[in-house]
Amino acid sequence: MLAHLSLLLWGFTPLILWAVYKDKPGYGFTRRACARAFNFTMTVMIAELSVIAFSLLSFLVLMGITAGSRDAAAVAAVVFMIGLIAVLGIVTVMLILALIFPIMGAIRANRGEEYRYPLPHIKILDEDG
């Protein structure tokens, strides 16, 4: 349960817990929950950083294209605002899902049930071992 809830703090707690319990017999449930929580956290962090980097790069390209032209600058400002609204929408949805799924995982783990995050994610740690 702690591994899932630690995602709300964007920490590496699931990785630490996984490292502590990975070789201990009888802790397979904890090890799997920690691996899934860590993998989901890293996927969300990578996705958010990618969206932010792409947005920044797009902004810089727009600024370079419009340098010196008033008409192009006005069009670029509109395009930038539309892009900014889209990016903020994407990041907001990602953050909401990053809040909801760990809470669902913690509730299931507290009941003793396995929880798999419903979105595809990068498998950094082995989730089934």
mmCIF file of C-alpha atoms in Angstrom:
data_model
loop_
_atom_site.group_PDB
_atom_site.id
_atom_site.type_symbol
_atom_site.label_atom_id
_atom_site.label_comp_id
_atom_site.label_asym_id
_atom_site.label_seq_id
_atom_site.Cartn_x
_atom_site.Cartn_y
_atom_site.Cartn_z
ATOM 1 C CA MET A 1 0.000 0.000 0.000
ATOM 2 C CA LEU A 2 2.825 2.403 0.880
ATOM 3 C CA ALA A 3 4.470 1.843 -2.510
ATOM 4 C CA HIS A 4 1.331 2.944 -4.355
ATOM 5 C CA LEU A 5 0.690 5.973 -2.142
ATOM 6 C CA SER A 6 4.297 7.137 -2.358
ATOM 7 C CA LEU A 7 3.635 7.916 -6.017
ATOM 8 C CA LEU A 8 1.700 10.939 -4.845
ATOM 9 C CA LEU A 9 5.003 12.390 -3.611
ATOM 10 C CA TRP A 10 6.885 11.570 -6.853
ATOM 11 C CA GLY A 11 9.560 9.860 -4.882
ATOM 12 C CA PHE A 12 11.677 6.791 -5.278
ATOM 13 C CA THR A 13 10.083 5.060 -2.289
ATOM 14 C CA PRO A 14 8.796 2.138 -4.417
ATOM 15 C CA LEU A 15 12.343 1.514 -5.673
ATOM 16 C CA ILE A 16 13.724 1.552 -2.133
ATOM 17 C CA LEU A 17 11.002 -0.806 -0.891
ATOM 18 C CA TRP A 18 11.544 -3.092 -3.890
ATOM 19 C CA ALA A 19 15.287 -3.215 -3.147
ATOM 20 C CA VAL A 20 14.607 -4.088 0.498
ATOM 21 C CA TYR A 21 12.096 -6.869 -0.248
ATOM 22 C CA LYS A 22 13.297 -8.232 -3.607
ATOM 23 C CA ASP A 23 15.252 -11.168 -2.149
ATOM 24 C CA LYS A 24 13.206 -11.860 0.981
ATOM 25 C CA PRO A 25 11.049 -14.988 0.801
ATOM 26 C CA GLY A 26 7.348 -14.459 1.411
ATOM 27 C CA TYR A 27 7.295 -10.867 0.168
ATOM 28 C CA GLY A 28 6.379 -11.523 -3.460
ATOM 29 C CA PHE A 29 3.205 -9.429 -3.205
ATOM 30 C CA THR A 30 5.143 -6.444 -1.845
ATOM 31 C CA ARG A 31 7.910 -6.835 -4.416
ATOM 32 C CA ARG A 32 5.431 -6.923 -7.317
ATOM 33 C CA ALA A 33 3.466 -3.937 -5.999
ATOM 34 C CA CYS A 34 6.660 -1.906 -5.576
ATOM 35 C CA ALA A 35 7.887 -2.778 -9.064
ATOM 36 C CA ARG A 36 4.568 -1.822 -10.644
ATOM 37 C CA ALA A 37 4.393 1.429 -8.700
ATOM 38 C CA PHE A 38 7.962 2.380 -9.614
ATOM 39 C CA ASN A 39 7.485 1.516 -13.292
ATOM 40 C CA PHE A 40 4.310 3.594 -13.471
ATOM 41 C CA THR A 41 5.982 6.538 -11.715
ATOM 42 C CA MET A 42 8.942 6.537 -14.077
ATOM 43 C CA THR A 43 6.668 6.282 -17.115
ATOM 44 C CA VAL A 44 4.582 9.256 -15.989
ATOM 45 C CA MET A 45 7.685 11.302 -15.181
ATOM 46 C CA ILE A 46 9.266 10.540 -18.564
ATOM 47 C CA ALA A 47 6.010 11.364 -20.372
ATOM 48 C CA GLU A 48 5.593 14.670 -18.554
ATOM 49 C CA LEU A 49 9.202 15.685 -19.136
ATOM 50 C CA SER A 50 8.831 14.772 -22.811
ATOM 51 C CA VAL A 51 5.715 16.921 -23.180
ATOM 52 C CA ILE A 52 7.434 19.844 -21.463
ATOM 53 C CA ALA A 53 10.603 19.476 -23.568
ATOM 54 C CA PHE A 54 8.584 19.250 -26.793
ATOM 55 C CA SER A 55 6.608 22.344 -25.795
ATOM 56 C CA LEU A 56 9.749 24.310 -25.034
ATOM 57 C CA LEU A 57 11.350 23.261 -28.304
ATOM 58 C CA SER A 58 8.207 24.203 -30.232
ATOM 59 C CA PHE A 59 8.165 27.609 -28.548
ATOM 60 C CA LEU A 60 11.795 28.241 -29.459
ATOM 61 C CA VAL A 61 11.171 27.217 -33.077
ATOM 62 C CA LEU A 62 8.157 29.530 -33.265
ATOM 63 C CA MET A 63 10.220 32.396 -31.868
ATOM 64 C CA GLY A 64 12.946 31.766 -34.424
ATOM 65 C CA ILE A 65 10.529 31.625 -37.341
ATOM 66 C CA THR A 66 8.776 34.852 -36.394
ATOM 67 C CA ALA A 67 11.816 36.971 -35.594
ATOM 68 C CA GLY A 68 11.496 40.331 -37.345
ATOM 69 C CA SER A 69 7.978 39.977 -38.750
ATOM 70 C CA ARG A 70 4.961 41.550 -37.038
ATOM 71 C CA ASP A 71 2.373 39.532 -38.967
ATOM 72 C CA ALA A 72 4.157 36.245 -38.373
ATOM 73 C CA ALA A 73 4.532 37.136 -34.698
ATOM 74 C CA ALA A 74 0.774 37.631 -34.355
ATOM 75 C CA VAL A 75 0.061 34.271 -35.976
ATOM 76 C CA ALA A 76 2.737 32.633 -33.833
ATOM 77 C CA ALA A 77 1.185 34.111 -30.695
ATOM 78 C CA VAL A 78 -2.175 32.535 -31.554
ATOM 79 C CA VAL A 79 -0.561 29.197 -32.407
ATOM 80 C CA PHE A 80 1.448 29.340 -29.183
ATOM 81 C CA MET A 81 -1.655 30.005 -27.070
ATOM 82 C CA ILE A 82 -3.526 27.109 -28.680
ATOM 83 C CA GLY A 83 -0.501 24.872 -28.153
ATOM 84 C CA LEU A 84 -0.133 26.018 -24.557
ATOM 85 C CA ILE A 85 -3.765 25.216 -23.815
ATOM 86 C CA ALA A 86 -3.353 21.769 -25.406
ATOM 87 C CA VAL A 87 -0.169 21.048 -23.442
ATOM 88 C CA LEU A 88 -1.731 22.190 -20.181
ATOM 89 C CA GLY A 89 -4.703 19.934 -20.908
ATOM 90 C CA ILE A 90 -2.463 16.937 -21.571
ATOM 91 C CA VAL A 91 -0.366 17.537 -18.456
ATOM 92 C CA THR A 92 -3.501 18.032 -16.349
ATOM 93 C CA VAL A 93 -4.974 14.722 -17.521
ATOM 94 C CA MET A 94 -1.648 12.988 -16.830
ATOM 95 C CA LEU A 95 -1.502 14.440 -13.318
ATOM 96 C CA ILE A 96 -5.091 13.455 -12.555
ATOM 97 C CA LEU A 97 -4.413 9.883 -13.684
ATOM 98 C CA ALA A 98 -1.181 9.899 -11.677
ATOM 99 C CA LEU A 99 -3.291 10.737 -8.620
ATOM 100 C CA ILE A 100 -6.192 8.353 -9.221
ATOM 101 C CA PHE A 101 -4.333 5.163 -10.189
ATOM 102 C CA PRO A 102 -1.999 5.045 -7.153
ATOM 103 C CA ILE A 103 -4.953 5.544 -4.819
ATOM 104 C CA MET A 104 -6.774 2.683 -6.542
ATOM 105 C CA GLY A 105 -3.611 0.573 -6.199
ATOM 106 C CA ALA A 106 -3.305 1.363 -2.502
ATOM 107 C CA ILE A 107 -6.928 0.413 -1.863
ATOM 108 C CA ARG A 108 -6.492 -2.912 -3.675
ATOM 109 C CA ALA A 109 -3.164 -3.616 -1.955
ATOM 110 C CA ASN A 110 -4.769 -2.910 1.409
ATOM 111 C CA ARG A 111 -7.365 -5.578 0.576
ATOM 112 C CA GLY A 112 -4.582 -7.987 -0.383
ATOM 113 C CA GLU A 113 -5.442 -7.878 -4.094
ATOM 114 C CA GLU A 114 -2.965 -7.564 -6.954
ATOM 115 C CA TYR A 115 -3.186 -4.273 -8.858
ATOM 116 C CA ARG A 116 -1.914 -3.637 -12.358
ATOM 117 C CA TYR A 117 -1.913 -0.090 -13.619
ATOM 118 C CA PRO A 118 -4.400 0.152 -16.505
ATOM 119 C CA LEU A 119 -2.148 2.253 -18.751
ATOM 120 C CA PRO A 120 0.812 0.879 -20.674
ATOM 121 C CA HIS A 121 4.081 1.691 -18.984
ATOM 122 C CA ILE A 122 7.804 1.099 -19.281
ATOM 123 C CA LYS A 123 8.902 -2.029 -17.426
ATOM 124 C CA ILE A 124 12.113 -1.035 -15.687
ATOM 125 C CA LEU A 125 11.736 -3.465 -12.784
ATOM 126 C CA ASP A 126 10.433 -7.015 -13.192
ATOM 127 C CA GLU A 127 6.781 -6.955 -12.139
ATOM 128 C CA ASP A 128 6.135 -10.669 -12.160
ATOM 129 C CA GLY A 129 9.225 -12.104 -10.508
#
